[in-house]
Amino acid sequence: MKIGLLSDTHSFFDKKIYSYFKDVDEIWHAGDIGDIEVLDELMGFKKTRAVYGNIDNFNIRNLCEKELIFSINDLKIYMTHIGGKPPNYNKEVINKIKKISPNIFICGHSHILNISKDKNLNLLYINPGAAGKVGFNKERTVVRFQIKSKKVTSMEVIKL
């Protein structure tokens, strides 16, 4: 399963996403979508899983959950918008991680790209940075990877 991951679009949909994510099976958006049109573009293009972020309005919150917990190829994924980072997760997230033991934890919010192994909690932490034009981030990034045989492979950071 090939995954395209992005976050913090803040109402900006970069048309380059079409070429970068053309071969993915699913797109995952880790919140702060900003405008329902961005979600419509993604959902019209590929199967999309998305959580809402702190800037997202009622229309987006009506279509997306605050958090998603699901499995792909025997890997448990936990995705929410505001999560913190290893080892400083927010209290709600750390309690949930300890309860459900995900293999992969995904969040956005900080606009800071971070892909790292949390050895203490035995999970892969992924924050894809920000794909939008709002915020202090100097580079806009998305992430592409593959889940195969209970492993994450082919991890790529794409600078927009």
CSV table of C-alpha atoms in Angstrom, one decimal:
chain,number,residue,atom,x,y,z
A,1,MET,CA,0.0,0.0,0.0
A,2,LYS,CA,1.5,3.3,-1.1
A,3,ILE,CA,0.6,6.4,1.0
A,4,GLY,CA,0.8,10.1,0.4
A,5,LEU,CA,0.8,12.1,3.6
A,6,LEU,CA,0.3,15.8,4.1
A,7,SER,CA,-0.8,18.3,6.8
A,8,ASP,CA,-1.4,21.9,7.4
A,9,THR,CA,-2.6,22.9,3.9
A,10,HIS,CA,-4.4,25.9,5.4
A,11,SER,CA,-6.7,26.3,2.4
A,12,PHE,CA,-4.0,26.0,-0.2
A,13,PHE,CA,-4.0,23.0,-2.6
A,14,ASP,CA,-0.8,22.7,-4.5
A,15,LYS,CA,-1.6,21.1,-7.9
A,16,LYS,CA,1.9,19.4,-7.8
A,17,ILE,CA,0.1,16.9,-5.4
A,18,TYR,CA,-1.4,15.3,-8.4
A,19,SER,CA,1.9,14.3,-9.8
A,20,TYR,CA,3.6,13.5,-6.5
A,21,PHE,CA,0.7,11.3,-5.3
A,22,LYS,CA,-0.3,9.9,-8.7
A,23,ASP,CA,0.8,6.4,-7.7
A,24,VAL,CA,-0.4,6.3,-4.1
A,25,ASP,CA,-3.3,4.1,-3.0
A,26,GLU,CA,-4.4,6.5,-0.3
A,27,ILE,CA,-3.8,10.1,0.8
A,28,TRP,CA,-3.7,10.9,4.5
A,29,HIS,CA,-4.2,14.5,5.8
A,30,ALA,CA,-3.2,15.2,9.4
A,31,GLY,CA,-5.4,18.3,9.8
A,32,ASP,CA,-5.6,22.0,9.4
A,33,ILE,CA,-7.2,21.5,6.0
A,34,GLY,CA,-8.5,25.0,6.0
A,35,ASP,CA,-11.1,24.9,3.2
A,36,ILE,CA,-13.5,22.2,2.2
A,37,GLU,CA,-12.4,22.6,-1.4
A,38,VAL,CA,-8.9,21.2,-0.4
A,39,LEU,CA,-10.6,18.1,1.0
A,40,ASP,CA,-12.9,17.8,-2.0
A,41,GLU,CA,-9.8,17.9,-4.3
A,42,LEU,CA,-8.1,15.2,-2.4
A,43,MET,CA,-11.2,13.0,-2.1
A,44,GLY,CA,-11.9,13.4,-5.8
A,45,PHE,CA,-8.4,12.3,-6.6
A,46,LYS,CA,-7.7,9.3,-4.3
A,47,LYS,CA,-9.2,7.6,-1.3
A,48,THR,CA,-8.5,10.0,1.5
A,49,ARG,CA,-8.4,9.7,5.3
A,50,ALA,CA,-8.3,13.0,7.1
A,51,VAL,CA,-8.5,14.4,10.6
A,52,TYR,CA,-9.6,17.9,11.4
A,53,GLY,CA,-7.2,20.5,12.9
A,54,ASN,CA,-7.6,23.5,15.2
A,55,ILE,CA,-8.3,25.9,12.3
A,56,ASP,CA,-10.9,23.7,10.6
A,57,ASN,CA,-14.5,24.9,10.5
A,58,PHE,CA,-17.8,23.0,11.0
A,59,ASN,CA,-18.0,21.8,7.4
A,60,ILE,CA,-14.6,20.0,7.7
A,61,ARG,CA,-15.3,18.8,11.3
A,62,ASN,CA,-18.6,17.4,10.0
A,63,LEU,CA,-16.7,15.2,7.5
A,64,CYS,CA,-13.5,14.4,9.5
A,65,GLU,CA,-12.8,13.0,13.0
A,66,LYS,CA,-10.5,14.5,15.6
A,67,GLU,CA,-8.5,11.3,15.4
A,68,LEU,CA,-8.3,8.1,13.4
A,69,ILE,CA,-7.2,4.7,14.5
A,70,PHE,CA,-7.0,2.1,11.8
A,71,SER,CA,-4.8,-0.8,10.5
A,72,ILE,CA,-3.0,-1.2,7.2
A,73,ASN,CA,-1.2,-4.5,6.5
A,74,ASP,CA,-1.2,-5.4,10.2
A,75,LEU,CA,0.2,-2.0,11.3
A,76,LYS,CA,-1.9,0.1,13.6
A,77,ILE,CA,-1.9,3.8,12.8
A,78,TYR,CA,-3.0,6.6,15.1
A,79,MET,CA,-3.5,10.0,13.5
A,80,THR,CA,-4.5,13.3,15.0
A,81,HIS,CA,-3.6,16.9,14.4
A,82,ILE,CA,-2.1,18.1,17.7
A,83,GLY,CA,0.1,15.5,19.2
A,84,GLY,CA,3.5,17.0,20.3
A,85,LYS,CA,6.7,15.1,19.4
A,86,PRO,CA,8.8,12.4,21.0
A,87,PRO,CA,9.3,12.4,23.9
A,88,ASN,CA,7.0,15.4,24.6
A,89,TYR,CA,3.6,14.3,23.4
A,90,ASN,CA,0.6,16.1,24.8
A,91,LYS,CA,-1.2,14.4,27.8
A,92,GLU,CA,-4.2,13.2,25.8
A,93,VAL,CA,-2.0,11.7,23.0
A,94,ILE,CA,0.4,9.9,25.3
A,95,ASN,CA,-2.4,8.3,27.2
A,96,LYS,CA,-4.0,7.1,23.9
A,97,ILE,CA,-0.6,5.8,22.6
A,98,LYS,CA,-0.1,3.8,25.8
A,99,LYS,CA,-3.6,2.5,25.6
A,100,ILE,CA,-3.7,1.4,21.9
A,101,SER,CA,0.0,0.8,21.2
A,102,PRO,CA,0.1,2.0,17.6
A,103,ASN,CA,3.0,1.1,15.3
A,104,ILE,CA,2.8,4.5,13.6
A,105,PHE,CA,1.8,7.9,15.1
A,106,ILE,CA,1.0,10.7,12.7
A,107,CYS,CA,0.3,14.4,13.6
A,108,GLY,CA,0.7,17.8,12.1
A,109,HIS,CA,0.2,21.3,13.7
A,110,SER,CA,3.9,22.3,14.3
A,111,HIS,CA,4.7,22.7,10.6
A,112,ILE,CA,8.0,21.0,11.4
A,113,LEU,CA,8.9,17.9,9.4
A,114,ASN,CA,9.9,15.1,11.7
A,115,ILE,CA,10.2,11.4,10.9
A,116,SER,CA,11.7,9.5,13.8
A,117,LYS,CA,11.6,6.2,15.7
A,118,ASP,CA,10.3,6.6,19.2
A,119,LYS,CA,12.2,3.7,20.8
A,120,ASN,CA,10.6,4.2,24.2
A,121,LEU,CA,7.1,3.7,22.8
A,122,ASN,CA,8.2,1.4,20.0
A,123,LEU,CA,6.5,3.5,17.2
A,124,LEU,CA,7.3,5.4,14.1
A,125,TYR,CA,6.5,9.1,14.6
A,126,ILE,CA,5.7,11.1,11.4
A,127,ASN,CA,4.9,14.8,11.1
A,128,PRO,CA,4.9,15.6,7.4
A,129,GLY,CA,5.5,19.3,8.0
A,130,ALA,CA,3.2,21.8,6.2
A,131,ALA,CA,2.0,21.7,2.6
A,132,GLY,CA,0.3,25.1,2.8
A,133,LYS,CA,1.6,28.7,2.6
A,134,VAL,CA,0.6,29.9,6.1
A,135,GLY,CA,3.0,29.7,9.0
A,136,PHE,CA,6.6,30.1,9.8
A,137,ASN,CA,7.8,27.1,7.9
A,138,LYS,CA,10.3,28.0,5.2
A,139,GLU,CA,9.8,24.8,3.1
A,140,ARG,CA,6.5,23.2,2.2
A,141,THR,CA,6.7,19.4,2.4
A,142,VAL,CA,4.7,16.2,2.0
A,143,VAL,CA,5.7,12.6,2.6
A,144,ARG,CA,5.3,9.5,0.5
A,145,PHE,CA,5.9,5.9,1.8
A,146,GLN,CA,4.9,2.4,1.4
A,147,ILE,CA,3.5,-0.1,3.9
A,148,LYS,CA,4.4,-3.7,3.0
A,149,SER,CA,4.6,-6.9,5.0
A,150,LYS,CA,4.1,-5.1,8.3
A,151,LYS,CA,7.0,-2.7,7.5
A,152,VAL,CA,7.2,1.0,6.4
A,153,THR,CA,9.5,1.3,3.4
A,154,SER,CA,10.4,3.8,0.6
A,155,MET,CA,10.0,6.8,2.9
A,156,GLU,CA,10.4,10.0,0.8
A,157,VAL,CA,10.2,13.7,1.8
A,158,ILE,CA,9.0,15.8,-1.1
A,159,LYS,CA,9.7,19.5,-1.0
A,160,LEU,CA,7.0,21.5,-2.8
